PDB file of C-alpha atoms in Angstrom:
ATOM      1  CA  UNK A   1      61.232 143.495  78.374  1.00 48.00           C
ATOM      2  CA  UNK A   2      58.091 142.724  79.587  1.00 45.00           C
ATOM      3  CA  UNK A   3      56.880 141.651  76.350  1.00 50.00           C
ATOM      4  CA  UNK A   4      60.143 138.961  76.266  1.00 48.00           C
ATOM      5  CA  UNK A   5      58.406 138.056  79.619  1.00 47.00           C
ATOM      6  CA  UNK A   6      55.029 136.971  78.651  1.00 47.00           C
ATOM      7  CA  UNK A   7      56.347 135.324  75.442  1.00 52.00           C
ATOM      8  CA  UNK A   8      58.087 132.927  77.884  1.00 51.00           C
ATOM      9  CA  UNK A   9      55.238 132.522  80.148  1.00 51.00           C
ATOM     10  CA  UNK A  10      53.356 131.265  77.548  1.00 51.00           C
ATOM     11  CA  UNK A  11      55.805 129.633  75.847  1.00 56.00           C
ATOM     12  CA  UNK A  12      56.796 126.443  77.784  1.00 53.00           C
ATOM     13  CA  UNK A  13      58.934 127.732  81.215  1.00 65.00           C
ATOM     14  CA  UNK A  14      62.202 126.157  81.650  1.00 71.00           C
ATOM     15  CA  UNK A  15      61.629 123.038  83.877  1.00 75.00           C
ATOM     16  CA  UNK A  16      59.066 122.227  81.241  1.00 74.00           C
ATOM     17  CA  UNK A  17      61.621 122.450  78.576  1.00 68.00           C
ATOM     18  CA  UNK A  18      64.365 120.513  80.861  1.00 69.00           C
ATOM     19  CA  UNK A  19      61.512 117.719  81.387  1.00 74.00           C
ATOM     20  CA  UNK A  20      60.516 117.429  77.488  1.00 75.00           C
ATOM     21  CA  UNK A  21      64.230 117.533  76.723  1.00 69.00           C
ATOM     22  CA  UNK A  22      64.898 114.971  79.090  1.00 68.00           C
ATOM     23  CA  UNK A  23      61.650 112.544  77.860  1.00 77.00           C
ATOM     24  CA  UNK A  24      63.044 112.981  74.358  1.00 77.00           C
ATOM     25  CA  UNK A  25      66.832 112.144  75.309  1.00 68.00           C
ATOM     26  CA  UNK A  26      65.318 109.040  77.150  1.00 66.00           C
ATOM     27  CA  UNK A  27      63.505 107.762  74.278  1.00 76.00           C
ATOM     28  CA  UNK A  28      65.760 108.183  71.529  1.00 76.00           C
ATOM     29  CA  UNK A  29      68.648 107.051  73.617  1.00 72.00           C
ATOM     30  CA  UNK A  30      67.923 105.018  76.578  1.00 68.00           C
ATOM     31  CA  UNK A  31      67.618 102.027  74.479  1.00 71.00           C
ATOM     32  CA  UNK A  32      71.023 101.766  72.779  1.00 73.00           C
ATOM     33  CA  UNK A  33      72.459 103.063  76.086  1.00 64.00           C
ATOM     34  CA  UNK A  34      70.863 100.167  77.893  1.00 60.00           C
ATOM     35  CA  UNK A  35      72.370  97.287  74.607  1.00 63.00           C
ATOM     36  CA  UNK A  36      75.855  99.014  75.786  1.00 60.00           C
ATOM     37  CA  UNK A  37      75.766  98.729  79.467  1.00 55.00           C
ATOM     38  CA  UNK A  38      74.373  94.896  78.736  1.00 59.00           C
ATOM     39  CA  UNK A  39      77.395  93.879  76.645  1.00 61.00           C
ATOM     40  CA  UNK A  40      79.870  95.378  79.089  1.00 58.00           C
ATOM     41  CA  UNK A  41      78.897  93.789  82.002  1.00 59.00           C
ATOM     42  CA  UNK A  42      78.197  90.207  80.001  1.00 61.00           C
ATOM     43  CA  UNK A  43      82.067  91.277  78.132  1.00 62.00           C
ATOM     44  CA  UNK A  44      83.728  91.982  81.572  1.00 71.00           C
ATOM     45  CA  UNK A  45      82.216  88.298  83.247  1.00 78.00           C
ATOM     46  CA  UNK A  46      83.424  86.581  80.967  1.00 83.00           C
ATOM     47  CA  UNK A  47      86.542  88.476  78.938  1.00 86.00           C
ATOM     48  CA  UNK A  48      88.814  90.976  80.174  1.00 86.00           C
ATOM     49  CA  UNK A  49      91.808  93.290  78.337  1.00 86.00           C
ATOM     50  CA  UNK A  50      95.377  93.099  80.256  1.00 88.00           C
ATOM     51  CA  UNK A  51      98.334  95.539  79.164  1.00 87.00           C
ATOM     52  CA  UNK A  52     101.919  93.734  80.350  1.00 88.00           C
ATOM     53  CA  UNK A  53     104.157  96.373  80.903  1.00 83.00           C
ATOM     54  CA  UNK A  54     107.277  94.601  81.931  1.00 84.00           C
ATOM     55  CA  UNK A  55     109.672  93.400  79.902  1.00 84.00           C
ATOM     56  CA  UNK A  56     109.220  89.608  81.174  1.00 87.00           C
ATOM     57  CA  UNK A  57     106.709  88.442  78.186  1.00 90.00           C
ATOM     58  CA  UNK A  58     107.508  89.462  74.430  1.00 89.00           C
ATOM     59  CA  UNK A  59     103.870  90.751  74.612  1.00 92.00           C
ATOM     60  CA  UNK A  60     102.058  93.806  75.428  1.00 90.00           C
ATOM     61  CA  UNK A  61      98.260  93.153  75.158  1.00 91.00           C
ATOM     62  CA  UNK A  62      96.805  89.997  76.074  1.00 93.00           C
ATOM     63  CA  UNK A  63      92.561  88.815  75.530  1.00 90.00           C
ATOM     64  CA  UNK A  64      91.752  86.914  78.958  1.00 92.00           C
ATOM     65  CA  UNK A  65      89.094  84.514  78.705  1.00 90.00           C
ATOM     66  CA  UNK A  66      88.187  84.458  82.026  1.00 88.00           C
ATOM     67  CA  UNK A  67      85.754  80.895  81.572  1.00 68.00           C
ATOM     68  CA  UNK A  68      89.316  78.897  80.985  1.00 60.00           C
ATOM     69  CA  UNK A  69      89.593  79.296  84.512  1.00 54.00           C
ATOM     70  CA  UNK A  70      90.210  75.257  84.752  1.00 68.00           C
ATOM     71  CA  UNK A  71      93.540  73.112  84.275  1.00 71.00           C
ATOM     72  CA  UNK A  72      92.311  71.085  82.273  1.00 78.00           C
ATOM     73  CA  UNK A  73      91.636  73.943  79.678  1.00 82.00           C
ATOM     74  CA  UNK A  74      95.830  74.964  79.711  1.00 92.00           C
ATOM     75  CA  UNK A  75      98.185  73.193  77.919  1.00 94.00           C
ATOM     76  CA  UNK A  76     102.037  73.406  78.433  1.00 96.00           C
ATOM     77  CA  UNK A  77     102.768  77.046  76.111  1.00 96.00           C
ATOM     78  CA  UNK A  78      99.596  78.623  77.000  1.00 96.00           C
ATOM     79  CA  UNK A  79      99.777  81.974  78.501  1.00 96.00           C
ATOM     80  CA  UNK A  80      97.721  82.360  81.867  1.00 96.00           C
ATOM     81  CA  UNK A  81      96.484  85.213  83.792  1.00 94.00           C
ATOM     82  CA  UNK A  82      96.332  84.835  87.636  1.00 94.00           C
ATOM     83  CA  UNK A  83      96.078  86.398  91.212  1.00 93.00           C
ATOM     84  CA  UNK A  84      99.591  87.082  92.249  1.00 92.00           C
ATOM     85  CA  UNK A  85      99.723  85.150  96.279  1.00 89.00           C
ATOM     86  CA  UNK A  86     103.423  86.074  97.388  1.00 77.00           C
ATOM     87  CA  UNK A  87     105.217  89.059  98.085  1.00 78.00           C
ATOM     88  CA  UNK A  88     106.965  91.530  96.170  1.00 79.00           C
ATOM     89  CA  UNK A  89     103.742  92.059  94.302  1.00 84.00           C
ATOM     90  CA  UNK A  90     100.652  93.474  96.499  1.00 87.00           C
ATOM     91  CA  UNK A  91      98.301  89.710  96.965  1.00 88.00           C
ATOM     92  CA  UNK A  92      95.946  89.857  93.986  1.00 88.00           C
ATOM     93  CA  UNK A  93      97.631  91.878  91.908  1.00 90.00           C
ATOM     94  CA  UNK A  94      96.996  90.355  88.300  1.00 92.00           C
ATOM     95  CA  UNK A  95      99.975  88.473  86.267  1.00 94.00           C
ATOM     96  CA  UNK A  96     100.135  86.661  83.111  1.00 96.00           C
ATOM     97  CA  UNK A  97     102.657  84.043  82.512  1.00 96.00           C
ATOM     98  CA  UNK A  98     103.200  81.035  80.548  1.00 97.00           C
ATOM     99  CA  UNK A  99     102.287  77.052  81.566  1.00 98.00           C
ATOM    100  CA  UNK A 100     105.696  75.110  82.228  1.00 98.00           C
ATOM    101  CA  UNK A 101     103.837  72.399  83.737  1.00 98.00           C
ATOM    102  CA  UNK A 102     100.894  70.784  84.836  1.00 97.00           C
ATOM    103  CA  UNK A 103      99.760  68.518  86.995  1.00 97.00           C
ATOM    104  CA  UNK A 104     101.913  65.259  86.417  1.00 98.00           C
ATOM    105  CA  UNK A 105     104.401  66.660  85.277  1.00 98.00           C
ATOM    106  CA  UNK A 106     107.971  66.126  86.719  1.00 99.00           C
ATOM    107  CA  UNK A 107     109.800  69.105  87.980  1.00 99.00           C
ATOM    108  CA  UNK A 108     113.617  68.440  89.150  1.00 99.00           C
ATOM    109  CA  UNK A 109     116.401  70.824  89.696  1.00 98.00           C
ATOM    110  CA  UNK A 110     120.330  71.088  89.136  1.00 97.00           C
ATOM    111  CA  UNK A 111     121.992  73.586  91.550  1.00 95.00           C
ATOM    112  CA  UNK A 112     119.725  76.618  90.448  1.00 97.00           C
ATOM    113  CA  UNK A 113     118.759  75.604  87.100  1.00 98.00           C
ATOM    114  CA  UNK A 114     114.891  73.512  86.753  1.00 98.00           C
ATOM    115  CA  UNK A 115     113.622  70.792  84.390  1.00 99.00           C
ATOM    116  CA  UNK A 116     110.105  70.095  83.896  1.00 99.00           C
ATOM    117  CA  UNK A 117     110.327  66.575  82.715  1.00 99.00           C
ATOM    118  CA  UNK A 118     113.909  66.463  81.951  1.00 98.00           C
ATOM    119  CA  UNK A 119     113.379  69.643  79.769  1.00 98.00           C
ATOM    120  CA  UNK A 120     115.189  73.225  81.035  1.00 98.00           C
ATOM    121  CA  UNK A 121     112.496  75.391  82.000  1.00 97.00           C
ATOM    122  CA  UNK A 122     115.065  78.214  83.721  1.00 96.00           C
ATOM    123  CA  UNK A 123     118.047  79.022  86.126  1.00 97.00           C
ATOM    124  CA  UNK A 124     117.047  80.657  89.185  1.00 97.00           C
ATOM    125  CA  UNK A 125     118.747  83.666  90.144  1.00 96.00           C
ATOM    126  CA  UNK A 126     120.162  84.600  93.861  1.00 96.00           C
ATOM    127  CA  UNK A 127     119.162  88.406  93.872  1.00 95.00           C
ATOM    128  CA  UNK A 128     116.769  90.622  92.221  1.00 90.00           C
ATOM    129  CA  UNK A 129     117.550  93.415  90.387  1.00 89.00           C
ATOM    130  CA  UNK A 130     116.750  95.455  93.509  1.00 88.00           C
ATOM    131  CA  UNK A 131     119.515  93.390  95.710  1.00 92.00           C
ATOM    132  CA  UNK A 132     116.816  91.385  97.543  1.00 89.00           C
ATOM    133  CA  UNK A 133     118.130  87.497  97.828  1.00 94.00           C
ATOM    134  CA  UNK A 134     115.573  85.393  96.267  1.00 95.00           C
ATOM    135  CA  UNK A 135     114.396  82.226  98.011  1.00 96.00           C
ATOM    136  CA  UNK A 136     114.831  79.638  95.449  1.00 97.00           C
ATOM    137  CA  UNK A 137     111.579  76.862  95.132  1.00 97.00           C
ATOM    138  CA  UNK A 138     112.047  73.961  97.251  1.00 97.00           C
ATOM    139  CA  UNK A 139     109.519  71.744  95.366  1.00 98.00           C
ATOM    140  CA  UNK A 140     110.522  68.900  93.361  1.00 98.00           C
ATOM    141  CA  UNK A 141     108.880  65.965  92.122  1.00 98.00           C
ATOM    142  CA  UNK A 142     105.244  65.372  90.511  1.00 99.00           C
ATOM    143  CA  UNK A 143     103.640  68.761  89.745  1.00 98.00           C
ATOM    144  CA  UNK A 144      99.858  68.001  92.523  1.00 98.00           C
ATOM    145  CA  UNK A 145      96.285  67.715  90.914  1.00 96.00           C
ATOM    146  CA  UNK A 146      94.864  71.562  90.691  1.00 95.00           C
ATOM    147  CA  UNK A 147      98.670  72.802  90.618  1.00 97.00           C
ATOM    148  CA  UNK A 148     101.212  74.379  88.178  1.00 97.00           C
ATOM    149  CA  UNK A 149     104.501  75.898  87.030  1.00 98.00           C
ATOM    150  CA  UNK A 150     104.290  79.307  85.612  1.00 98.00           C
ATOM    151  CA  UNK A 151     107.428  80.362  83.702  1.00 97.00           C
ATOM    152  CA  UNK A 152     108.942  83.158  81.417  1.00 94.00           C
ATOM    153  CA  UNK A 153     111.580  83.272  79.330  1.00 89.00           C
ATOM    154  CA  UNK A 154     113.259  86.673  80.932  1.00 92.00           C
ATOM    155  CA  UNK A 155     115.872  85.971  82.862  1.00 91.00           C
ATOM    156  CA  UNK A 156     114.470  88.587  85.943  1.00 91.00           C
ATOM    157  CA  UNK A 157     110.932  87.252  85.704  1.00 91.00           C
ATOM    158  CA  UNK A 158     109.232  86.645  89.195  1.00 92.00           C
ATOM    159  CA  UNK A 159     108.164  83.494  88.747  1.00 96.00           C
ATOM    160  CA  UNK A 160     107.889  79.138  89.720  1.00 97.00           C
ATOM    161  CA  UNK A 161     111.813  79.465  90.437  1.00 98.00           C
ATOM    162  CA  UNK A 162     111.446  81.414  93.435  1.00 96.00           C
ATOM    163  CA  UNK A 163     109.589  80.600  96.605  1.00 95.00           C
ATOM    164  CA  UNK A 164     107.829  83.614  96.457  1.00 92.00           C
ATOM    165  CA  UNK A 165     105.772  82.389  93.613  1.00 93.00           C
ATOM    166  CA  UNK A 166     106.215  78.647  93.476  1.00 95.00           C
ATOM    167  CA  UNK A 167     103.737  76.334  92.418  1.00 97.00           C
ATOM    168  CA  UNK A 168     100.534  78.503  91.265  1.00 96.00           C
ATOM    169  CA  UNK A 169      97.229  76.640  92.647  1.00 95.00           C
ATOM    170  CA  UNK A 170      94.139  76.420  89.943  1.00 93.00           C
ATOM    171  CA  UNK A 171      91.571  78.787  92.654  1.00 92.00           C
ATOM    172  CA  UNK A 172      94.306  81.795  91.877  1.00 93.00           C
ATOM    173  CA  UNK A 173      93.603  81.399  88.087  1.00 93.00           C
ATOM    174  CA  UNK A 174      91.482  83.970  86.237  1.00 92.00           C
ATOM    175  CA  UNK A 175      91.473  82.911  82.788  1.00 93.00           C
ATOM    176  CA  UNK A 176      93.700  81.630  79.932  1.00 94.00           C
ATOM    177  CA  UNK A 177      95.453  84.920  78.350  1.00 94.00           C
ATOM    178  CA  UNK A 178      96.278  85.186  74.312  1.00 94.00           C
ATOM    179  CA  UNK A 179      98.285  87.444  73.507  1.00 95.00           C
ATOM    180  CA  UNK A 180      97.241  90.515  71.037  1.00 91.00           C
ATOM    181  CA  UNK A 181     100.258  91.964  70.229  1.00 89.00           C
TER     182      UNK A 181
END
């Protein structure tokens, strides 16, 4: 035993090993470490994943570019992710839905059922699936500058029917989503 001793002691003891080990680690991998940490943090600024797990969209994994974060770069079909500003939903909470309309645009209404210039975008409903009566939107007429509709096809989709949502301002946009699949 004491032999097994002094072969330690004069081998290196084990905070010396621990350091070297660590120095070595550092070298060989603080580099690529450093290249990954760099091209999260640039990927997350700009891009971001979303999973959609309601039925409301016929997607389930959308890309969001989150530098489309302008009107002008959405056109009527694009998808668009933004931070959810009425109730049912906690405020922020992320949502992706689909331009309807845009600023200029014409919105009008029949009873419960809306046209974006003279084109059905969807028939409000009274209650949600939960029971709770939904506010229909009061707005009609041209869609303001730095405004929009947001729209799905799904008949119990939260969306620019109901007062809760309404018109979606450009400041709650994060980015233009595609979808993935």
């Amino acid at each position: 035993m004491f032999e097994a001793m002094i072969k330690i002691s004069q081998k290196e003891s084990n905070k010396a090993v621990m350091k070297r080990l660590y120095r070595e680690f550092c070298q060989k991998y603080a580099t690529p470490f450093l290249a990954v940490v760099v091209c999260l943090s640039a990927f997350n600024q700009h891009y971001a994943l979303a999973f959609n797990l309601s039925h409301s969209l016929p997607h389930h994994l959308y890309f969001i570019k989150k530098d489309a974060n302008k009107l002008g770069d959405l056109k009527q079909g694009d998808y668009v992710a933004f931070a959810w500003q009425g109730g049912f939903y906690p405020i922020g909470t992320q949502v992706i839905k689909e331009v309807a309309g845009l600023p200029g645009n014409h919105v009008t209404k029949t009873n419960r059922t809306f046209f974006i210039d003279g084109k059905e975008v969807g028939t409000a409903k009274e209650y949600s699936q939960e029971g709770m009566k939904l506010a229909i939107n009061p707005f009609e007429g041209e869609i303001p500058q730095r405004f929009m509709w947001v729209k799905t096809g799904h008949k119990d989709s939260l969306d620019s029917r109901y007062e809760l949502s309404g018109l979606i301002h450009s400041g709650q946009i994060i980015g233009k989503a595609v979808p993935i699949f």
